[in-house]
Coordinates of C-alpha atoms in Angstrom, one line a residue:
M1 CA -124.7 -29.5 130.7
S2 CA -122.7 -32.2 132.4
R3 CA -124.1 -33.4 135.7
R4 CA -121.2 -34.7 137.7
P5 CA -121.8 -36.1 141.2
S6 CA -118.8 -34.2 142.5
S7 CA -120.1 -30.8 141.4
R8 CA -121.6 -28.5 144.0
Y9 CA -124.4 -26.2 142.6
S10 CA -125.3 -24.2 145.7
E11 CA -123.7 -20.9 146.4
M12 CA -124.6 -21.2 150.1
P13 CA -121.7 -22.1 152.5
M14 CA -121.2 -25.9 152.8
R15 CA -122.9 -27.3 155.9
V16 CA -120.0 -29.8 156.3
T17 CA -116.5 -29.0 155.2
D18 CA -115.4 -31.7 152.9
S19 CA -111.7 -32.2 153.9
R20 CA -111.4 -35.1 151.4
M21 CA -112.0 -32.9 148.3
S22 CA -110.2 -34.4 145.3
L23 CA -107.9 -32.4 143.0
V24 CA -110.4 -33.1 140.3
N25 CA -112.6 -30.4 141.9
A26 CA -109.7 -27.9 141.3
T27 CA -110.8 -27.5 137.7
P28 CA -112.7 -24.4 136.5
Q29 CA -116.1 -26.2 136.8
N30 CA -115.9 -25.9 140.6
K31 CA -116.6 -22.4 141.9
D32 CA -115.8 -23.0 145.5
N33 CA -112.1 -23.8 145.2
V34 CA -110.8 -22.8 141.8
F35 CA -107.0 -22.8 141.5
G36 CA -106.6 -21.8 145.1
K37 CA -104.9 -23.6 148.0
L38 CA -105.7 -27.3 147.6
N39 CA -107.8 -28.5 150.5
I40 CA -105.7 -31.7 151.2
P41 CA -105.7 -32.9 154.8
K42 CA -102.3 -32.9 156.5
P43 CA -101.8 -35.8 158.9
Q44 CA -100.4 -34.8 162.3
S45 CA -96.7 -35.6 162.6
S46 CA -95.5 -37.6 165.5
T47 CA -92.2 -37.8 167.4
S48 CA -91.9 -41.5 166.6
E49 CA -90.3 -42.5 163.3
R50 CA -93.0 -45.1 162.8
R51 CA -95.9 -43.8 160.5
T52 CA -99.2 -45.4 159.9
S53 CA -101.0 -45.4 156.6
F54 CA -104.7 -44.3 156.3
F55 CA -105.8 -47.8 155.3
G56 CA -102.9 -50.1 155.8
K57 CA -100.4 -51.0 158.6
G58 CA -97.6 -49.0 160.1
I59 CA -94.4 -47.9 158.3
G60 CA -91.3 -50.1 158.8
A61 CA -88.0 -49.0 160.3
G62 CA -86.7 -48.0 156.8
G63 CA -89.4 -45.2 156.6
Q64 CA -91.3 -46.9 153.6
R65 CA -95.1 -46.9 153.7
T66 CA -97.2 -49.8 152.9
S67 CA -100.0 -49.6 150.4
M68 CA -102.9 -47.3 151.1
F69 CA -105.5 -49.8 150.0
G70 CA -105.9 -51.9 153.2
A71 CA -108.8 -53.8 154.5
Y72 CA -110.7 -50.9 156.0
G73 CA -111.0 -48.5 153.0
G74 CA -114.7 -48.6 152.7
P75 CA -116.7 -45.4 152.0
E76 CA -118.2 -43.5 155.0
K77 CA -121.8 -42.3 155.0
M78 CA -121.9 -38.6 155.8
K79 CA -124.7 -37.4 158.2
D80 CA -126.3 -34.0 157.7
P81 CA -125.1 -31.8 160.6
S82 CA -127.9 -29.3 160.3
P83 CA -130.3 -29.1 163.3
L84 CA -133.0 -30.9 161.4
H85 CA -134.6 -32.0 164.7
D86 CA -134.8 -28.4 165.9
K87 CA -138.4 -27.2 165.5
A88 CA -137.4 -23.6 164.8
F89 CA -135.0 -24.7 162.0
V90 CA -137.7 -27.0 160.6
Q91 CA -140.3 -24.2 160.6
Q92 CA -137.8 -21.9 158.8
C93 CA -137.1 -24.5 156.1
I94 CA -140.9 -25.1 155.7
K95 CA -141.4 -21.3 155.3
Q96 CA -138.6 -21.2 152.7
L97 CA -140.1 -24.1 150.8
C98 CA -143.6 -22.4 150.8
E99 CA -142.2 -19.2 149.5
F100 CA -140.3 -20.9 146.7
L101 CA -143.4 -22.9 145.6
A102 CA -145.5 -19.7 145.7
E103 CA -142.9 -17.7 143.7
R104 CA -142.5 -20.4 141.0
G105 CA -146.2 -21.0 140.6
F106 CA -146.8 -24.5 142.2
P107 CA -150.0 -26.0 140.7
G108 CA -151.8 -26.6 143.9
S109 CA -152.5 -25.2 147.4
I110 CA -149.6 -25.9 149.8
T111 CA -149.7 -24.4 153.3
G112 CA -147.3 -24.5 156.1
K113 CA -149.7 -26.6 158.1
A114 CA -149.9 -29.2 155.3
L115 CA -146.1 -29.4 155.1
Q116 CA -145.8 -30.3 158.8
S117 CA -146.4 -33.9 157.9
P118 CA -147.0 -34.3 154.2
S119 CA -148.1 -37.5 152.4
T120 CA -145.8 -39.4 150.0
K121 CA -148.0 -38.2 147.1
E122 CA -147.5 -34.6 148.0
F123 CA -143.8 -35.0 148.5
L124 CA -143.4 -36.6 145.0
K125 CA -145.5 -33.8 143.5
I126 CA -143.3 -31.2 145.1
Y127 CA -140.1 -33.0 144.1
E128 CA -141.2 -33.4 140.5
F129 CA -142.1 -29.7 140.3
I130 CA -138.7 -28.6 141.7
Y131 CA -136.8 -31.0 139.5
T132 CA -138.4 -29.8 136.3
F133 CA -136.5 -26.5 136.7
L134 CA -133.3 -28.6 136.2
E135 CA -134.7 -30.8 133.5
P136 CA -137.9 -29.5 131.9
S137 CA -138.8 -32.9 130.3
F138 CA -138.5 -34.8 133.6
Q139 CA -141.4 -37.0 134.6
M140 CA -141.7 -38.9 137.9
P141 CA -141.2 -42.7 137.3
T142 CA -144.1 -44.9 138.2
A143 CA -142.1 -47.8 139.6
K144 CA -139.5 -48.0 142.3
V145 CA -139.7 -44.3 143.3
E146 CA -138.1 -45.0 146.6
E147 CA -134.9 -46.1 144.8
E148 CA -135.0 -43.5 142.0
I149 CA -135.2 -40.3 144.2
P150 CA -132.0 -41.1 146.3
R151 CA -130.2 -42.0 143.1
M152 CA -131.1 -38.8 141.4
L153 CA -130.1 -36.7 144.4
K154 CA -126.8 -38.6 144.5
D155 CA -126.2 -37.9 140.8
L156 CA -126.8 -34.2 141.5
G157 CA -124.1 -34.2 144.1
Y158 CA -126.2 -34.3 147.3
P159 CA -123.6 -35.2 149.9
F160 CA -125.9 -37.0 152.3
A161 CA -127.7 -40.4 152.0
L162 CA -131.4 -40.9 152.0
S163 CA -132.4 -44.4 153.1
K164 CA -134.8 -46.4 150.9
S165 CA -137.1 -47.1 153.9
S166 CA -137.6 -43.4 154.6
M167 CA -139.4 -43.1 151.2
Y168 CA -142.2 -45.4 152.4
S169 CA -143.1 -43.1 155.4
I170 CA -142.1 -39.7 154.2
G171 CA -144.3 -37.8 156.6
A172 CA -143.2 -39.5 159.7
P173 CA -141.5 -37.3 162.4
H174 CA -138.2 -39.2 162.1
T175 CA -138.0 -39.1 158.3
W176 CA -139.6 -35.8 157.2
P177 CA -136.7 -33.5 158.5
Q178 CA -134.1 -35.4 156.3
A179 CA -136.4 -35.2 153.2
L180 CA -137.1 -31.5 154.0
G181 CA -133.3 -30.9 154.1
A182 CA -132.9 -32.6 150.7
L183 CA -135.7 -30.4 149.2
I184 CA -134.0 -27.2 150.6
W185 CA -130.7 -28.3 149.0
L186 CA -132.5 -29.0 145.7
I187 CA -134.1 -25.5 145.9
D188 CA -130.6 -24.0 146.3
T189 CA -129.4 -26.0 143.4
V190 CA -132.3 -24.7 141.2
K191 CA -131.6 -21.1 142.2
L192 CA -127.9 -21.5 141.4
F193 CA -128.7 -23.2 138.1
S194 CA -131.1 -20.4 137.2
G195 CA -128.5 -17.8 138.1
L196 CA -125.8 -19.5 136.0
R197 CA -128.2 -19.8 133.1
E198 CA -128.9 -16.1 133.2
Q199 CA -125.4 -14.8 133.8
G200 CA -123.5 -17.3 131.7
L201 CA -120.5 -19.5 132.8
L202 CA -117.9 -18.2 135.2
F203 CA -115.2 -18.5 132.6
S204 CA -116.6 -16.9 129.5
D205 CA -113.6 -17.8 127.3
F206 CA -114.6 -21.5 127.4
S207 CA -116.7 -22.9 124.6
D208 CA -118.8 -26.0 125.0
E209 CA -116.1 -28.1 123.3
L210 CA -113.4 -26.9 125.8
C211 CA -115.6 -27.8 128.8
D212 CA -114.9 -31.4 127.9
L213 CA -111.1 -31.0 128.5
E214 CA -111.5 -32.4 132.0
E215 CA -112.3 -35.8 130.6
G216 CA -109.6 -35.5 127.9
A217 CA -106.2 -37.2 127.5
E218 CA -104.2 -34.0 128.5
Y219 CA -106.0 -33.6 131.8
N220 CA -105.8 -37.3 132.5
K221 CA -102.0 -37.3 131.9
L222 CA -101.5 -34.3 134.2
F223 CA -103.6 -35.9 136.9
I224 CA -101.9 -39.3 136.6
D225 CA -98.5 -37.6 136.8
Y226 CA -99.5 -35.6 139.8
C227 CA -100.9 -38.7 141.6
S228 CA -97.8 -40.7 140.7
D229 CA -95.4 -38.1 142.1
T230 CA -97.3 -37.4 145.3
Y231 CA -97.8 -41.1 145.9
N232 CA -94.1 -41.9 145.5
K233 CA -93.3 -39.1 148.0
F234 CA -96.0 -40.3 150.3
M235 CA -94.6 -43.9 150.2
H236 CA -91.2 -42.4 151.2
G237 CA -92.6 -40.7 154.3
A238 CA -93.7 -37.3 153.0
D239 CA -96.8 -35.6 154.4
T240 CA -97.0 -32.3 152.4
F241 CA -96.9 -31.9 148.6
E242 CA -96.9 -28.1 148.2
D243 CA -94.4 -28.1 145.3
E244 CA -96.3 -30.7 143.4
E245 CA -99.6 -28.9 144.1
D246 CA -98.2 -25.6 142.8
D247 CA -96.7 -27.3 139.7
Y248 CA -100.0 -29.1 139.0
L249 CA -102.1 -25.9 139.4
N250 CA -99.8 -24.0 137.1
K251 CA -100.1 -26.8 134.4
L252 CA -103.9 -26.7 134.8
K253 CA -104.0 -22.9 134.4
R254 CA -102.0 -23.2 131.2
L255 CA -104.2 -26.0 130.0
Y256 CA -107.5 -24.1 130.6
N257 CA -106.2 -20.6 129.8
V258 CA -107.2 -19.2 133.2
D259 CA -107.6 -15.4 133.5
E260 CA -106.2 -14.5 136.9
A261 CA -107.8 -11.0 136.9
L262 CA -111.2 -12.4 136.1
L263 CA -110.7 -15.1 138.7
H264 CA -109.7 -12.6 141.3
S265 CA -112.7 -10.4 140.5
Q266 CA -115.1 -13.3 140.7
Q267 CA -113.6 -14.3 144.1
E268 CA -114.2 -10.8 145.4
K269 CA -117.7 -10.8 143.9
H270 CA -118.3 -14.2 145.6
E271 CA -117.1 -12.8 149.0
M272 CA -119.4 -9.8 148.6
L273 CA -122.4 -12.1 147.8
M274 CA -121.6 -14.3 150.7
E275 CA -121.5 -11.3 153.1
H276 CA -124.8 -10.1 151.6
V277 CA -126.3 -13.6 152.1
E278 CA -125.2 -13.7 155.7
R279 CA -126.6 -10.3 156.3
L280 CA -129.9 -11.3 154.8
E281 CA -129.9 -14.5 156.9
R282 CA -129.4 -12.5 160.0
E283 CA -132.2 -10.1 159.0
S284 CA -134.5 -13.0 158.2
Q285 CA -133.9 -14.5 161.7
T286 CA -135.4 -11.3 163.2
D287 CA -138.6 -12.0 161.2
R288 CA -138.8 -8.7 159.3
L289 CA -142.4 -9.4 158.2
V290 CA -143.8 -9.4 161.7
G291 CA -141.9 -6.1 162.4
K292 CA -143.2 -4.5 159.2
R293 CA -146.8 -5.7 160.0
T294 CA -146.5 -4.2 163.5
E295 CA -145.2 -1.0 162.1
K296 CA -148.0 -0.9 159.5
L297 CA -150.6 -1.3 162.3
R298 CA -149.0 1.4 164.3
L299 CA -148.9 3.7 161.2
Q300 CA -152.5 3.0 160.5
A301 CA -153.5 3.9 164.0
D302 CA -151.5 7.1 163.7
L303 CA -153.2 7.8 160.4
Q304 CA -156.6 7.3 162.0
K305 CA -155.6 9.7 164.8
L306 CA -154.4 12.3 162.4
Q307 CA -157.5 12.0 160.3
N308 CA -159.6 12.5 163.5
Y309 CA -157.5 15.4 164.5
R310 CA -157.8 16.8 161.0
C311 CA -161.5 16.6 161.2
T312 CA -161.4 18.4 164.5
L313 CA -159.1 21.1 163.1
E314 CA -161.4 21.5 160.1
A315 CA -164.4 22.0 162.4
H316 CA -162.4 24.4 164.5
K317 CA -161.2 26.2 161.3
A318 CA -164.8 26.6 160.2
G319 CA -165.7 28.1 163.5
L320 CA -162.7 30.4 163.4
E321 CA -163.6 31.4 159.8
K322 CA -167.1 32.3 161.0
K323 CA -165.7 34.4 163.8
A324 CA -163.1 35.9 161.5
T325 CA -165.9 36.9 159.1
G326 CA -167.7 38.6 162.0
L327 CA -164.6 40.3 163.2
A328 CA -163.8 41.4 159.5
E329 CA -167.3 43.0 159.4
E330 CA -166.7 44.7 162.7
L331 CA -163.3 45.8 161.4
E332 CA -164.8 47.2 158.2
A333 CA -167.3 49.1 160.3
A334 CA -164.5 50.4 162.5
E335 CA -162.5 51.4 159.5
V336 CA -165.5 53.3 158.1
Q337 CA -165.9 55.0 161.4
L338 CA -162.2 55.7 161.5
D339 CA -162.4 57.2 158.0
G340 CA -165.2 59.4 159.2
L341 CA -163.2 60.5 162.2
K342 CA -160.2 61.2 160.0
Q343 CA -162.4 63.4 157.7
E344 CA -163.8 65.2 160.7
R345 CA -160.3 65.7 162.0
T346 CA -159.2 67.0 158.6
R347 CA -162.1 69.4 158.6
L348 CA -161.4 70.6 162.1
Q349 CA -157.8 70.9 161.3
H350 CA -158.7 73.0 158.2
I351 CA -160.9 75.1 160.4
L352 CA -158.2 75.5 162.9
E353 CA -155.7 76.6 160.4
N354 CA -158.1 79.0 158.7
Q355 CA -159.5 80.8 161.7
K356 CA -158.2 82.3 164.8
F357 CA -159.1 80.7 168.1
T358 CA -159.2 82.3 171.5
P359 CA -157.3 80.7 174.4
A360 CA -160.6 79.4 175.7
D361 CA -161.3 77.7 172.5
I362 CA -157.8 76.1 172.4
E363 CA -158.2 74.9 176.0
R364 CA -161.6 73.5 175.1
I365 CA -160.3 71.8 172.0
N366 CA -157.4 70.3 174.0
R367 CA -159.7 69.1 176.7
E368 CA -161.9 67.4 174.0
R369 CA -158.9 65.9 172.4
N370 CA -157.7 64.4 175.7
E371 CA -161.2 63.0 176.3
L372 CA -161.2 61.5 172.8
Q373 CA -157.8 60.0 173.4
Q374 CA -158.9 58.5 176.7
T375 CA -162.0 57.2 174.9
V376 CA -159.8 55.6 172.1
T377 CA -157.5 54.1 174.7
G378 CA -160.5 52.6 176.6
L379 CA -161.9 51.2 173.4
N380 CA -158.5 49.7 172.5
Q381 CA -158.3 48.0 175.9
S382 CA -161.9 46.8 175.5
L383 CA -161.0 45.4 172.1
E384 CA -157.9 43.6 173.5
E385 CA -159.9 42.2 176.3
A386 CA -162.6 41.1 173.9
E387 CA -160.0 39.4 171.7
Q388 CA -158.4 37.7 174.7
L389 CA -161.9 36.6 175.9
V390 CA -162.6 35.3 172.4
W391 CA -159.3 33.4 172.4
N392 CA -160.0 31.9 175.8
E393 CA -163.5 30.9 174.7
E394 CA -162.0 29.3 171.6
V395 CA -159.5 27.3 173.8
N396 CA -162.2 26.3 176.1
L397 CA -164.4 25.3 173.2
S398 CA -161.7 23.2 171.7
K399 CA -161.1 21.4 175.0
T400 CA -164.8 21.0 175.5
K401 CA -165.0 19.5 172.0
E402 CA -162.1 17.1 172.7
K403 CA -163.8 16.0 175.9
A404 CA -167.1 15.6 174.0
E405 CA -165.4 13.6 171.3
L406 CA -163.9 11.3 174.0
K407 CA -167.3 10.9 175.5
V408 CA -168.8 10.2 172.1
T409 CA -166.0 7.7 171.4
E410 CA -166.6 5.9 174.7
Y411 CA -170.4 6.0 174.0
N412 CA -169.9 4.5 170.5
K413 CA -167.5 1.9 171.9
L414 CA -169.9 0.9 174.6
G415 CA -172.7 0.8 172.1
R416 CA -170.7 -1.6 169.9
K417 CA -170.0 -3.8 173.0
L418 CA -173.7 -3.8 173.8
K419 CA -174.5 -4.5 170.1
L420 CA -176.5 -1.3 169.7
I421 CA -174.2 0.1 166.9
P422 CA -174.5 0.0 163.9
Q423 CA -178.1 0.2 162.9
S424 CA -178.0 -3.5 161.7
A425 CA -176.7 -4.7 165.1
E426 CA -178.4 -7.4 167.1
N427 CA -179.9 -5.2 169.9
A428 CA -180.4 -2.0 167.8
C429 CA -183.9 -3.0 166.7
G430 CA -183.5 -0.9 163.6
H431 CA -182.6 2.3 165.5
D432 CA -179.5 4.4 164.8
F433 CA -177.8 4.9 168.2
E434 CA -174.5 6.2 166.8
I435 CA -173.4 9.8 167.6
R436 CA -171.3 11.5 164.9
T437 CA -169.0 14.4 165.3
D438 CA -171.2 17.3 164.1
Y439 CA -172.2 19.8 166.7
S440 CA -175.2 21.9 165.8
A441 CA -178.3 22.7 167.7
T442 CA -180.5 20.7 165.3
T443 CA -178.3 17.6 165.4
I444 CA -178.3 17.7 169.2
T445 CA -182.1 17.9 169.3
Q446 CA -182.3 15.2 166.7
Y447 CA -179.9 13.0 168.8
K448 CA -182.1 13.5 171.8
T449 CA -185.2 12.4 169.9
Q450 CA -183.4 9.7 167.9
I451 CA -181.4 8.1 170.8
Q452 CA -182.9 9.1 174.1
N453 CA -186.5 8.0 173.6
P454 CA -185.6 4.5 172.1
L455 CA -183.0 4.0 174.9
K456 CA -185.7 4.8 177.5
N457 CA -188.0 2.3 175.9
M458 CA -185.2 -0.3 175.7
L459 CA -184.4 0.4 179.4
V460 CA -188.1 -0.2 180.3
D461 CA -188.0 -3.4 178.3
V462 CA -184.7 -4.5 179.8
E463 CA -186.0 -3.8 183.3
D464 CA -189.1 -5.9 182.6
E465 CA -186.9 -8.6 181.2
C466 CA -184.6 -8.4 184.3
S467 CA -187.6 -8.6 186.6
R468 CA -188.9 -11.6 184.7
L469 CA -185.4 -13.2 184.7
T470 CA -185.1 -12.5 188.4
N471 CA -188.4 -14.3 189.0
V472 CA -187.1 -17.2 186.9
R473 CA -183.8 -17.1 188.8
L474 CA -185.7 -17.3 192.1
S475 CA -187.8 -20.2 190.9
L476 CA -184.6 -21.9 189.7
E477 CA -182.9 -21.3 193.0
E478 CA -185.8 -22.9 194.8
A479 CA -185.6 -25.8 192.4
V480 CA -181.9 -26.0 193.0
E481 CA -182.4 -26.0 196.8
Q482 CA -185.0 -28.8 196.3
V483 CA -182.5 -30.7 194.2
K484 CA -179.7 -30.1 196.7
S485 CA -181.9 -31.4 199.5
N486 CA -182.7 -34.5 197.4
I487 CA -179.0 -34.8 196.6
F488 CA -178.3 -34.6 200.3
D489 CA -180.8 -37.3 201.1
K490 CA -179.4 -39.5 198.3
E491 CA -175.9 -38.9 199.6
N492 CA -177.0 -40.1 203.0
D493 CA -178.6 -43.2 201.4
L494 CA -175.4 -43.6 199.4
K495 CA -173.3 -43.4 202.6
Q496 CA -175.5 -46.1 204.2
L497 CA -175.2 -48.3 201.1
K498 CA -171.4 -47.7 201.1
E499 CA -171.3 -48.7 204.8
Q500 CA -173.3 -51.9 204.0
I501 CA -171.0 -52.6 201.0
R502 CA -168.0 -52.1 203.3
R503 CA -169.3 -54.5 205.8
V504 CA -170.1 -57.0 203.1
D505 CA -166.6 -56.5 201.7
L506 CA -165.1 -57.1 205.1
Q507 CA -167.2 -60.2 205.6
L508 CA -166.3 -61.4 202.1
E509 CA -162.6 -60.7 202.7
H510 CA -162.8 -62.6 206.0
E511 CA -164.5 -65.5 204.2
M512 CA -162.0 -65.3 201.4
Q513 CA -159.2 -65.5 204.0
E514 CA -160.8 -68.5 205.6
M515 CA -161.2 -70.1 202.2
A516 CA -157.6 -69.3 201.4
Q517 CA -156.4 -70.9 204.7
E518 CA -158.5 -74.0 204.0
E519 CA -157.1 -74.1 200.4
E520 CA -153.6 -73.8 201.9
K521 CA -154.4 -76.7 204.3
W522 CA -155.8 -78.7 201.4
A523 CA -152.8 -77.9 199.3
A524 CA -150.5 -78.9 202.2
E525 CA -152.4 -82.2 202.6
V526 CA -152.3 -82.7 198.8
D527 CA -148.6 -82.0 198.8
S528 CA -148.0 -84.5 201.7
A529 CA -150.2 -87.1 199.8
E530 CA -148.2 -86.5 196.7
N531 CA -144.9 -86.8 198.6
H532 CA -146.2 -90.0 200.2
K533 CA -147.3 -91.2 196.8
K534 CA -143.9 -90.4 195.4
R535 CA -142.1 -92.2 198.2
L536 CA -144.3 -95.2 197.7
E537 CA -143.7 -95.1 194.0
V538 CA -139.9 -94.9 194.7
K539 CA -140.1 -97.8 197.1
V540 CA -142.2 -99.9 194.7
T541 CA -139.9 -99.0 191.9
Q542 CA -136.9 -100.0 194.0
G543 CA -138.6 -103.2 195.1
C544 CA -139.4 -104.1 191.5
E545 CA -135.9 -103.4 190.4
Q546 CA -134.6 -105.5 193.3
A547 CA -137.0 -108.3 192.4
E548 CA -136.0 -108.1 188.8
E549 CA -132.4 -108.2 189.7
E550 CA -133.1 -111.3 192.0
L551 CA -135.1 -112.8 189.1
K552 CA -132.2 -112.2 186.7
A553 CA -129.8 -113.7 189.2
A554 CA -132.1 -116.7 189.7
Q555 CA -132.4 -117.1 186.0
K556 CA -128.6 -117.0 185.6
Q557 CA -128.2 -119.5 188.4
Y558 CA -130.9 -121.7 186.8
H559 CA -129.1 -121.6 183.5
L560 CA -125.9 -122.5 185.2
V561 CA -127.5 -125.4 187.0
V562 CA -129.2 -126.6 183.8
Q563 CA -125.9 -126.4 182.0
E564 CA -124.1 -128.3 184.8
T565 CA -126.9 -130.9 184.8
S566 CA -126.6 -131.2 181.0
E567 CA -122.9 -131.6 181.3
E568 CA -123.2 -134.2 184.1
N569 CA -125.9 -136.1 182.0
R570 CA -123.6 -136.1 179.0
M571 CA -120.7 -137.3 181.0
V572 CA -122.9 -140.0 182.6
F573 CA -124.3 -141.0 179.2
K574 CA -120.8 -141.1 177.8
T575 CA -119.6 -143.2 180.7
L576 CA -122.5 -145.6 180.4
T577 CA -121.9 -145.8 176.6
D578 CA -118.2 -146.6 177.3
I579 CA -119.2 -149.2 179.9
I580 CA -121.8 -150.8 177.6
T581 CA -119.3 -150.8 174.7
S582 CA -116.7 -152.3 176.9
A583 CA -119.2 -154.9 178.2
V584 CA -120.3 -155.8 174.6
N585 CA -116.7 -156.1 173.5
H586 CA -115.9 -158.2 176.5
L587 CA -118.9 -160.5 175.8
C588 CA -117.9 -160.8 172.2
A589 CA -114.4 -161.6 173.2
V590 CA -115.6 -164.2 175.7
E591 CA -117.9 -165.8 173.1
V592 CA -115.1 -166.1 170.7

């Protein structure tokens, strides 16, 4: 598998739309924009005839563009626009990372709390674990890890830059969100790679040898021809290259044998998957797990209520069965009696049919029949009243049982609060104070002996303990009153000491002010003395300079006088020499 930096492995929508996508990404190895409308930015047209290049200077009057490769063509660093500094988004990413590590069997215990600020060792361990799904033989390098991890992410096509310095303090609040975003992107890459490895390539007609066509001579020739044509038109002032794009795409389709029907079906499938992903993201934002847990607790409470109600109904059913058994016995007795009456009636009817009656006998028989009918009617009314009374008693019994169950529930709840239930509770002392829902005369008597007597004993003990604690409380209150009185006395002493301290502070402050005033006076005197000293020094300096100047002037005058004297001496010596010479010459001449 060829890992190209320009490939995008994740099926999730791009967090930043890359408007500078190259036409190289229009090949079948890119799933996001395969032989569709090329995503080339169109510069905004202007009313002026003068156009500007992206990198160079403006277009001249003849409409010709200058070269695109100007002085400002350096690459730009893209910043991740995700809300990585939003705490809710960071928590969602941490949750996603924990779920992925748990699903894939991460060798170690990683919790959401530990991922709030992980150490560099934990980050490297997580990164190595995730990267092994892309390259099973991968091992984390031991040297220069802070340089290798950004390089590997860049080779995989991660569009954002991770600084080298962020690798030194990976768990810091200002660096961990960027590293967490890189891990989430790497997880998406692993999921996409796993899906592609399971489902096969998008274009099943390609073999491994044909996948290298993008780097072959035919593809390079097509791409160079396309760049040459579009660049020539761009240099002549064109901004759109739709014809060249269509021609280039058609040539690429012929080169790669693209199946339009398969491409269309894959695009529809991609749209459906993206809609499904968006729906799942919207559902995940509502935190379905919390809702399901709440629903589970509610259903468990309902199940407990239904089980309690079922127990009540079973007890009520048992009572009704007992009553039904009694009524069935009474009904059987009534049926036996009715059979006897029917037989008697049959016998009497036979007698009536076989013998002749006098009018008096007929009147007597009719009167007896009427009396029997009245008796049967009265018995039926009594039976209905008895049944109604039984029903009312059953309703009252069920209500009474419900009230009793509520009272028992409150009693058990209060017993648990007071730590009397269960038998191993702290205050139970080995007694079983719990009342269960079985209502029989023996259990009621047993509860009275089992609960009432220990409770009375415990009440006596509690009253004794309360009286003892009351005495202790009274003694403590007296001690507290004594302590309060001592505290009051100490507070008065403290107030007096504070007053003395305040007076001492005032006196100290007054003395400090006097000392400050004296220091100011001394400082003023020192300043005046210093100023006087400086003035004297200035005057002395000026006098010395003046004396030195006078000395220099006297020395100059002395030198002048010495020079004049020397000159006069020389002239006198010369004159005397001349005179002597003349005299000697004259004497010599006279002698001759």
